[in-house]
Short mmCIF file of N, CA and C in Angstrom, two decimals:
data_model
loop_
_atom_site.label_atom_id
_atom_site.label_comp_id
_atom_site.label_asym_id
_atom_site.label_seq_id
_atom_site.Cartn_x
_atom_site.Cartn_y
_atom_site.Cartn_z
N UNK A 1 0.83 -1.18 0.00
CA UNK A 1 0.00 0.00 0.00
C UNK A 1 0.88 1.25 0.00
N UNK A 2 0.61 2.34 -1.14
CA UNK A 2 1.37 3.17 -1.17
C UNK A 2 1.04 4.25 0.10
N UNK A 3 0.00 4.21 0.93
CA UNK A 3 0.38 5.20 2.13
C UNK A 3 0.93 4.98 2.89
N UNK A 4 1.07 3.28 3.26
CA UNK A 4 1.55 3.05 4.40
C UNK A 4 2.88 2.95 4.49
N UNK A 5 3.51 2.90 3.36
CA UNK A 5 5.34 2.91 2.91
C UNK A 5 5.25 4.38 2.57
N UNK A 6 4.55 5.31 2.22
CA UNK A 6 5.05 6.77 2.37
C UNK A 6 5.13 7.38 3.86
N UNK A 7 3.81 7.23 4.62
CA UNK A 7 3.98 7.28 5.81
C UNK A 7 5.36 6.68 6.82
N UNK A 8 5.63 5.83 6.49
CA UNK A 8 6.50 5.08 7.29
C UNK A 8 7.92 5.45 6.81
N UNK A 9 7.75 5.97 5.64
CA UNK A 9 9.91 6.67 5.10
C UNK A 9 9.25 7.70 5.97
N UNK A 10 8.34 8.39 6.20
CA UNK A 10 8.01 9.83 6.40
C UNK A 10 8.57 10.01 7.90
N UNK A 11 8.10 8.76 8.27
CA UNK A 11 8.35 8.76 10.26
C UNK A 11 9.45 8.61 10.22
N UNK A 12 10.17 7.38 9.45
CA UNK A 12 11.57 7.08 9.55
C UNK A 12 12.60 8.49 9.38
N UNK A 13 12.48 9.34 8.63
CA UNK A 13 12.80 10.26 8.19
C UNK A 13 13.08 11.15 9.11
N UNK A 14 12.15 11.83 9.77
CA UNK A 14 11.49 12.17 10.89
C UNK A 14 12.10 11.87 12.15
N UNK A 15 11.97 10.57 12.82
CA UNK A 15 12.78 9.87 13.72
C UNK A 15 14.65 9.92 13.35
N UNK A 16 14.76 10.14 12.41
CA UNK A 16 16.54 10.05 11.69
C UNK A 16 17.02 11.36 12.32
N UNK A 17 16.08 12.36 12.18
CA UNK A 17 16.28 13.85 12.45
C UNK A 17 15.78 14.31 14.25
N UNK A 18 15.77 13.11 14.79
CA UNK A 18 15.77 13.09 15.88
C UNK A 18 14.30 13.52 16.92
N UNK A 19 13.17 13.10 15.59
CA UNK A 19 12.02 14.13 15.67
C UNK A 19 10.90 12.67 17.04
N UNK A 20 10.50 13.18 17.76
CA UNK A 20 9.12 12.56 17.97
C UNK A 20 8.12 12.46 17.26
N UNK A 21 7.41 11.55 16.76
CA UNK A 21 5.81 11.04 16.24
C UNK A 21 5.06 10.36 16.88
N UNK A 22 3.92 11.22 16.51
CA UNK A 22 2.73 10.40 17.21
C UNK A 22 1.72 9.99 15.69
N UNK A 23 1.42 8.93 15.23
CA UNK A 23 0.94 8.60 14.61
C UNK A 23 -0.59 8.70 14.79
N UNK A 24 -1.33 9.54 13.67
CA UNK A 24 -3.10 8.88 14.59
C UNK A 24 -3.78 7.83 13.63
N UNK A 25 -4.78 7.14 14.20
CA UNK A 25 -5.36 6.30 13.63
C UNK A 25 -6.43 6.63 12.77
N UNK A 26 -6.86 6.08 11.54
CA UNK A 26 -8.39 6.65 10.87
C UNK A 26 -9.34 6.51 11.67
N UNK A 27 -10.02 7.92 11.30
CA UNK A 27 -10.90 8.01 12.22
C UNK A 27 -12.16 6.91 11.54
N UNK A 28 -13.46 6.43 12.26
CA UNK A 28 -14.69 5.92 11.80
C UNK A 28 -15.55 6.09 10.35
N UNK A 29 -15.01 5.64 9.72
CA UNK A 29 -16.26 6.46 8.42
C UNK A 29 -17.58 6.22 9.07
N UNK A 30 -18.18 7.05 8.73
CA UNK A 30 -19.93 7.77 8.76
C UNK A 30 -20.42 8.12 7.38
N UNK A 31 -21.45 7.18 6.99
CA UNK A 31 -21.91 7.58 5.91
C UNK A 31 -23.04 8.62 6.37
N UNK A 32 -23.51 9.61 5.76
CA UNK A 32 -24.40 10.50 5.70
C UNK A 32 -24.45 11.54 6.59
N UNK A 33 -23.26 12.11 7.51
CA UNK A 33 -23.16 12.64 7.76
C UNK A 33 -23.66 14.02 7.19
N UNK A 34 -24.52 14.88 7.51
CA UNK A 34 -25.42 16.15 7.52
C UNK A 34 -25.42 17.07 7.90
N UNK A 35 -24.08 17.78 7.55
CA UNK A 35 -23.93 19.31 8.34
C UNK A 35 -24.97 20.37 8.52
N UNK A 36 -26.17 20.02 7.46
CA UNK A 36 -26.80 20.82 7.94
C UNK A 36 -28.43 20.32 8.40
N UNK A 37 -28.24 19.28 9.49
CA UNK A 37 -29.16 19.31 10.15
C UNK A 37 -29.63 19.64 10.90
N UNK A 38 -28.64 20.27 11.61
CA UNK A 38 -29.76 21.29 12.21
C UNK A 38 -30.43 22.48 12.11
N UNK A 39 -29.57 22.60 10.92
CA UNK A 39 -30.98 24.01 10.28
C UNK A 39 -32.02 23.53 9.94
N UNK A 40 -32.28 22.29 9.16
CA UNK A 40 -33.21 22.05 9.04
C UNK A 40 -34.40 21.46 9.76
N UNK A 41 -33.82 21.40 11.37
CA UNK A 41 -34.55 21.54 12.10
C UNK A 41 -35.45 22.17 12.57
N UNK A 42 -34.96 23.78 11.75
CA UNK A 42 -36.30 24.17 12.11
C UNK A 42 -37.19 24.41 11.52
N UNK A 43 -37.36 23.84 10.30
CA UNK A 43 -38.24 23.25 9.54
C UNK A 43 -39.05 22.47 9.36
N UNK A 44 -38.31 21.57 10.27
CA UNK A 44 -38.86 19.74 10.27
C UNK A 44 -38.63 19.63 11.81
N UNK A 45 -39.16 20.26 12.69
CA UNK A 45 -38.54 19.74 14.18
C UNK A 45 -38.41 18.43 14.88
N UNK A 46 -39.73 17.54 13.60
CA UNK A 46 -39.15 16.21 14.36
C UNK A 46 -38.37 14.99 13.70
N UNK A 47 -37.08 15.86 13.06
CA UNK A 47 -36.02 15.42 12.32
C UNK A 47 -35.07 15.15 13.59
N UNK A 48 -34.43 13.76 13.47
CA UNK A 48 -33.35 13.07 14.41
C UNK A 48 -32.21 12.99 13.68
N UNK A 49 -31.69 14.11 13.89
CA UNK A 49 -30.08 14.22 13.38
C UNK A 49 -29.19 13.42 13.57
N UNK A 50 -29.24 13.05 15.29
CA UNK A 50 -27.85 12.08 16.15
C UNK A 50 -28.91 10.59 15.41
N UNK A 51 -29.29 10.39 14.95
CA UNK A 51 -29.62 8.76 14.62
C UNK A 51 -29.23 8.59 13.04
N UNK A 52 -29.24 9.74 12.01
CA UNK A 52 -29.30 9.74 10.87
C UNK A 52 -28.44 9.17 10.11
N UNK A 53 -27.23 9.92 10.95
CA UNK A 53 -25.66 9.11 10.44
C UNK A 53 -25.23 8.34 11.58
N UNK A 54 -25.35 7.08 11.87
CA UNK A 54 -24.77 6.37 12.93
C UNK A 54 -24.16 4.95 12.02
N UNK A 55 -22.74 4.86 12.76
CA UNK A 55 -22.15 3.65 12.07
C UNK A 55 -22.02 2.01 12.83
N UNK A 56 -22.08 1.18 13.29
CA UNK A 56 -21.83 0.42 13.99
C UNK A 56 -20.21 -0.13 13.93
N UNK A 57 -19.80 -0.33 14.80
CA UNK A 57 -18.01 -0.18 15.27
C UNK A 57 -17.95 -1.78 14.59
N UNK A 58 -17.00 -1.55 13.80
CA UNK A 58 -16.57 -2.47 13.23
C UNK A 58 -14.87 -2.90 13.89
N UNK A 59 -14.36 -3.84 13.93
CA UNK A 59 -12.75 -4.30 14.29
C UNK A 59 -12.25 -3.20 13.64
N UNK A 60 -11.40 -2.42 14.57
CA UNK A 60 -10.47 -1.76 13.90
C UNK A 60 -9.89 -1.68 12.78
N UNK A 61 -9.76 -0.53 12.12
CA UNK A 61 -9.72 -0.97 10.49
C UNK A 61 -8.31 -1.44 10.21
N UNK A 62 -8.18 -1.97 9.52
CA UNK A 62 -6.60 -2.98 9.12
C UNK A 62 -5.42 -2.44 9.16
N UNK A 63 -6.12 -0.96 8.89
CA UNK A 63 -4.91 0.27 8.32
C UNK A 63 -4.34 0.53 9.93
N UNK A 64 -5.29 0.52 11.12
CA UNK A 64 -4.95 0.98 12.49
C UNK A 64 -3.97 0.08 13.19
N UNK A 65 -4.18 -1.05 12.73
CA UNK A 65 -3.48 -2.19 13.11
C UNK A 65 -2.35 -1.86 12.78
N UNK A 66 -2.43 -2.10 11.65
CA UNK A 66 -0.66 -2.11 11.31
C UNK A 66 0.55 -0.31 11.41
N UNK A 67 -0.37 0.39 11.52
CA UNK A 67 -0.29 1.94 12.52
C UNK A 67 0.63 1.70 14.08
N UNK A 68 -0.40 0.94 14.52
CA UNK A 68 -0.44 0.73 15.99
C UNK A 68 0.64 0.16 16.30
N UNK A 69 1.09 -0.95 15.19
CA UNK A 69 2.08 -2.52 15.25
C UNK A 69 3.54 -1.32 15.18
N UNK A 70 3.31 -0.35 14.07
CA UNK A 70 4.52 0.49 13.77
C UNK A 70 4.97 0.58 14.63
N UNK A 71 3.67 1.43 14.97
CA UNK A 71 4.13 2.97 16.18
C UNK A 71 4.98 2.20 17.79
N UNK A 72 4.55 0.81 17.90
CA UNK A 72 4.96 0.39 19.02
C UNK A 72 6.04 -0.62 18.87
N UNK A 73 6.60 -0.41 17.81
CA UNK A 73 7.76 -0.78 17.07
C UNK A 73 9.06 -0.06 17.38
N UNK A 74 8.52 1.14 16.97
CA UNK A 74 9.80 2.45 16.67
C UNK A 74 9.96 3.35 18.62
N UNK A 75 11.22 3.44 18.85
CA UNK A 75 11.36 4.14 19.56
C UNK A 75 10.69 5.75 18.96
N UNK A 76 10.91 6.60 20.09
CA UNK A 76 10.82 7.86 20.20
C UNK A 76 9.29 8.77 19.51
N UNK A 77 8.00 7.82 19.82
CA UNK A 77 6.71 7.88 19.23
C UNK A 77 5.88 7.29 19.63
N UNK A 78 4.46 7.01 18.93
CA UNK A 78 3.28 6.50 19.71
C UNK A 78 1.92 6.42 18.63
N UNK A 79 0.90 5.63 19.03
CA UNK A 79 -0.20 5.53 18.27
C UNK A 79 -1.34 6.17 19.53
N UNK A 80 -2.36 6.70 18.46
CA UNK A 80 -3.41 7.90 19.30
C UNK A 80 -4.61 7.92 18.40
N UNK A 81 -5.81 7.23 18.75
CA UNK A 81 -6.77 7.10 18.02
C UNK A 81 -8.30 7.62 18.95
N UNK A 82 -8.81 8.50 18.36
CA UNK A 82 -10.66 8.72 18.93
C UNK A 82 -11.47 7.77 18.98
N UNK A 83 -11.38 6.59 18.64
CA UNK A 83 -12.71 5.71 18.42
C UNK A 83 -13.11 5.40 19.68
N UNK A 84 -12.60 5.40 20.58
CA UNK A 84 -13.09 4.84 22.13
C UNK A 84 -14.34 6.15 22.59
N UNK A 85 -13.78 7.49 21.83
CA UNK A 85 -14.82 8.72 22.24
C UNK A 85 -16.00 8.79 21.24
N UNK A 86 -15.74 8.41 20.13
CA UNK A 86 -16.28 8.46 18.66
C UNK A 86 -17.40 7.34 18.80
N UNK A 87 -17.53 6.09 19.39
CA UNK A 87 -17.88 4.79 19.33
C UNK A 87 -18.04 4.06 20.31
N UNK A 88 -19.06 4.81 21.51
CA UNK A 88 -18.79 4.07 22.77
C UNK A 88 -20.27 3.52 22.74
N UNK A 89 -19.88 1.74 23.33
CA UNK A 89 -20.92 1.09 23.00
C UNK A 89 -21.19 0.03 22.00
N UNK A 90 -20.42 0.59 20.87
CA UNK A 90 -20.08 0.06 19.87
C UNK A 90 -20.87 0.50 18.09
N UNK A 91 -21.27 2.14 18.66
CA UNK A 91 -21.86 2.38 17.98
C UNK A 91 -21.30 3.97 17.53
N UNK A 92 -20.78 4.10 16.55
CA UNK A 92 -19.89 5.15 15.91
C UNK A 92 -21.06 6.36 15.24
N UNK A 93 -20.46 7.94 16.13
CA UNK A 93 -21.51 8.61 16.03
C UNK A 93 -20.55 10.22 15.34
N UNK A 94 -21.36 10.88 14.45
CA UNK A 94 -20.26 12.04 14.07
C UNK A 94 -20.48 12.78 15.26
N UNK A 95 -21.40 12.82 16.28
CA UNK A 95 -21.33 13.81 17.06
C UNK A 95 -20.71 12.95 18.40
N UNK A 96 -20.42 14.43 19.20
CA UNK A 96 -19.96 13.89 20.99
C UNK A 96 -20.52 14.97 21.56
N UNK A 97 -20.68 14.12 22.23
CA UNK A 97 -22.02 15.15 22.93
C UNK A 97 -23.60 15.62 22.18
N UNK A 98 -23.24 16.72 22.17
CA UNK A 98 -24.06 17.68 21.30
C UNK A 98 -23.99 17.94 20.08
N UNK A 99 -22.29 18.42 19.78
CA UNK A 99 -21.46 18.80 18.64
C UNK A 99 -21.40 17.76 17.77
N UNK A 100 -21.74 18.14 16.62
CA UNK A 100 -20.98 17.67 15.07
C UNK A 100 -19.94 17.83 15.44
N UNK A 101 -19.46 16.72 15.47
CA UNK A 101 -17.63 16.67 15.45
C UNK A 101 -16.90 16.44 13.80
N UNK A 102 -17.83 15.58 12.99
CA UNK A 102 -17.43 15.74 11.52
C UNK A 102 -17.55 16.40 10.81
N UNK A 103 -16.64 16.63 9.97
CA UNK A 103 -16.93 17.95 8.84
C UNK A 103 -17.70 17.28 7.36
N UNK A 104 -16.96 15.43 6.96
CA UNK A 104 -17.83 14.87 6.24
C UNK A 104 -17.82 13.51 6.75
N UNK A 105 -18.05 12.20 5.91
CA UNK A 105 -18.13 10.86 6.72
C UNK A 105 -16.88 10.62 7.41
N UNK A 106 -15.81 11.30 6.44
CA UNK A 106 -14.38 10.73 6.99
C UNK A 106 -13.29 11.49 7.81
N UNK A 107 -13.58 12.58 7.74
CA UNK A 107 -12.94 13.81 8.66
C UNK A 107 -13.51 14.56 9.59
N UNK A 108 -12.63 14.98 10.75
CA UNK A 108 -13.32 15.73 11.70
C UNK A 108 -13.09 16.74 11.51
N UNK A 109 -14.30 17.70 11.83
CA UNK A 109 -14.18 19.29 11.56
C UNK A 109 -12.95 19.40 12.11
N UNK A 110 -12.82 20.73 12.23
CA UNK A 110 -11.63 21.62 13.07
C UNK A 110 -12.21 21.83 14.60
N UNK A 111 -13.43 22.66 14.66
CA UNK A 111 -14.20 22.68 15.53
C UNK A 111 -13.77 20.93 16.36
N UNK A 112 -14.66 20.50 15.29
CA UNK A 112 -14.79 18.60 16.41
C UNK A 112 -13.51 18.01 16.57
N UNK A 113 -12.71 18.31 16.48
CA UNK A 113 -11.06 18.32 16.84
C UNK A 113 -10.75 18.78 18.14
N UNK A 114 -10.79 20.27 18.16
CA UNK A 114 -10.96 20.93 19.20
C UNK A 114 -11.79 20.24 20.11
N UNK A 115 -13.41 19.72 20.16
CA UNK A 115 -13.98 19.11 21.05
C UNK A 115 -13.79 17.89 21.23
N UNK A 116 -12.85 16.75 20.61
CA UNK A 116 -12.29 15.80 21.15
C UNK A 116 -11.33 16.26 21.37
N UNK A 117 -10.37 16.91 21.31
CA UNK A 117 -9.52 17.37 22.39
C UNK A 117 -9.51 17.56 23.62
N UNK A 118 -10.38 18.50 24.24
CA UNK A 118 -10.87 19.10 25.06
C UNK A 118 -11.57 17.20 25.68
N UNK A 119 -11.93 16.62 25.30
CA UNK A 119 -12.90 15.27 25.86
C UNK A 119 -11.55 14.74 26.24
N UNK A 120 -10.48 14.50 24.99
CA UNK A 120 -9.51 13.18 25.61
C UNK A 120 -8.86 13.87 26.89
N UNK A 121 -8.50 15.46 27.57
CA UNK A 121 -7.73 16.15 28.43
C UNK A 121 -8.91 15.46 29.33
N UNK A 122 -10.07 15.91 29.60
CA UNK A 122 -11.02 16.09 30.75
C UNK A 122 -11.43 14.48 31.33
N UNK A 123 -11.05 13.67 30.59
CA UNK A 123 -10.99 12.02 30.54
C UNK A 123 -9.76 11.38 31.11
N UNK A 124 -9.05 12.23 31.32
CA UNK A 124 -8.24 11.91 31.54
C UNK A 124 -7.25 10.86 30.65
N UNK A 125 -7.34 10.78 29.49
CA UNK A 125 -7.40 9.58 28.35
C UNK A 125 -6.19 10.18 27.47
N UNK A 126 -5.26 11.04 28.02
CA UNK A 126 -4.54 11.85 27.43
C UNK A 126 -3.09 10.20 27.17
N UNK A 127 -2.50 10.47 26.28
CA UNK A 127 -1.37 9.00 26.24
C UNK A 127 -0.22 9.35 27.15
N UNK A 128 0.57 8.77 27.62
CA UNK A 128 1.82 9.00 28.18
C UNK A 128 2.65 9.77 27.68
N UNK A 129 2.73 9.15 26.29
CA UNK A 129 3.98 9.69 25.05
C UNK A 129 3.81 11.61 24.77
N UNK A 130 2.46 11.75 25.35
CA UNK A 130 2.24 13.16 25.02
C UNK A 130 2.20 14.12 26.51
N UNK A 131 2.58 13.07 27.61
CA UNK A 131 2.53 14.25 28.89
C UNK A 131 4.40 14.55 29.30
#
């Protein structure tokens, strides 16, 4: 797979130059994610946004695995993944909490970055490699 051998000269590279990495894991795809549901809430008020796009947690995707296998391979780095905040239960949601945390199925806003941030500090769920 050509990301996972670009990624990996990239760390190596990186680590040569004496650098720390923290690798993160893909986040959950979400199909149908709906940025704008809640405007159209107030249109349709008895529209269910948090049910619309929901994914069920599948085994870690293959790509995380072998991420994870790296990252705990290589000195001077680490693997760091959301799905435990993203997917609790076993059911993968774009929002936390309240917030749209996705911007589409496969990325998190900037915003929902910021608010899993703010979740993994207050969780105490912060990694070692990063205190």
């Amino acid at each position: 797979t050509q990301f996972y051998e670009a990624l990996t000269a990239t760390v190596a590279g990186l680590r040569q130059r004496g650098k720390r990495t923290v690798i993160l894991g893909k986040t959950p795809r979400i199909e149908k994610v709906d940025r704008e549901c809640a405007r159209k809430l107030l249109k349709v008020p008895f529209l269910r946004c948090r049910d619309r796009a929901v994914a069920v947690r599948e085994n870690d995707y293959e790509i995380n695995e072998r991420l994870r296998h790296y990252a705990e391979q290589e000195d001077g780095g680490g693997y760091f993944d959301v799905r435990n905040l993203l997917c609790p239960g076993g059911r993968c949601s774009p929002y936390y909490g309240n917030r749209l945390v996705y911007f589409d199925g496969g990325h998190l806003s900037t915003v929902g970055s910021r608010v899993l941030g703010r979740a993994v500090v207050e969780t105490n769920a912060v990694p070692e490699f990063f205190r």
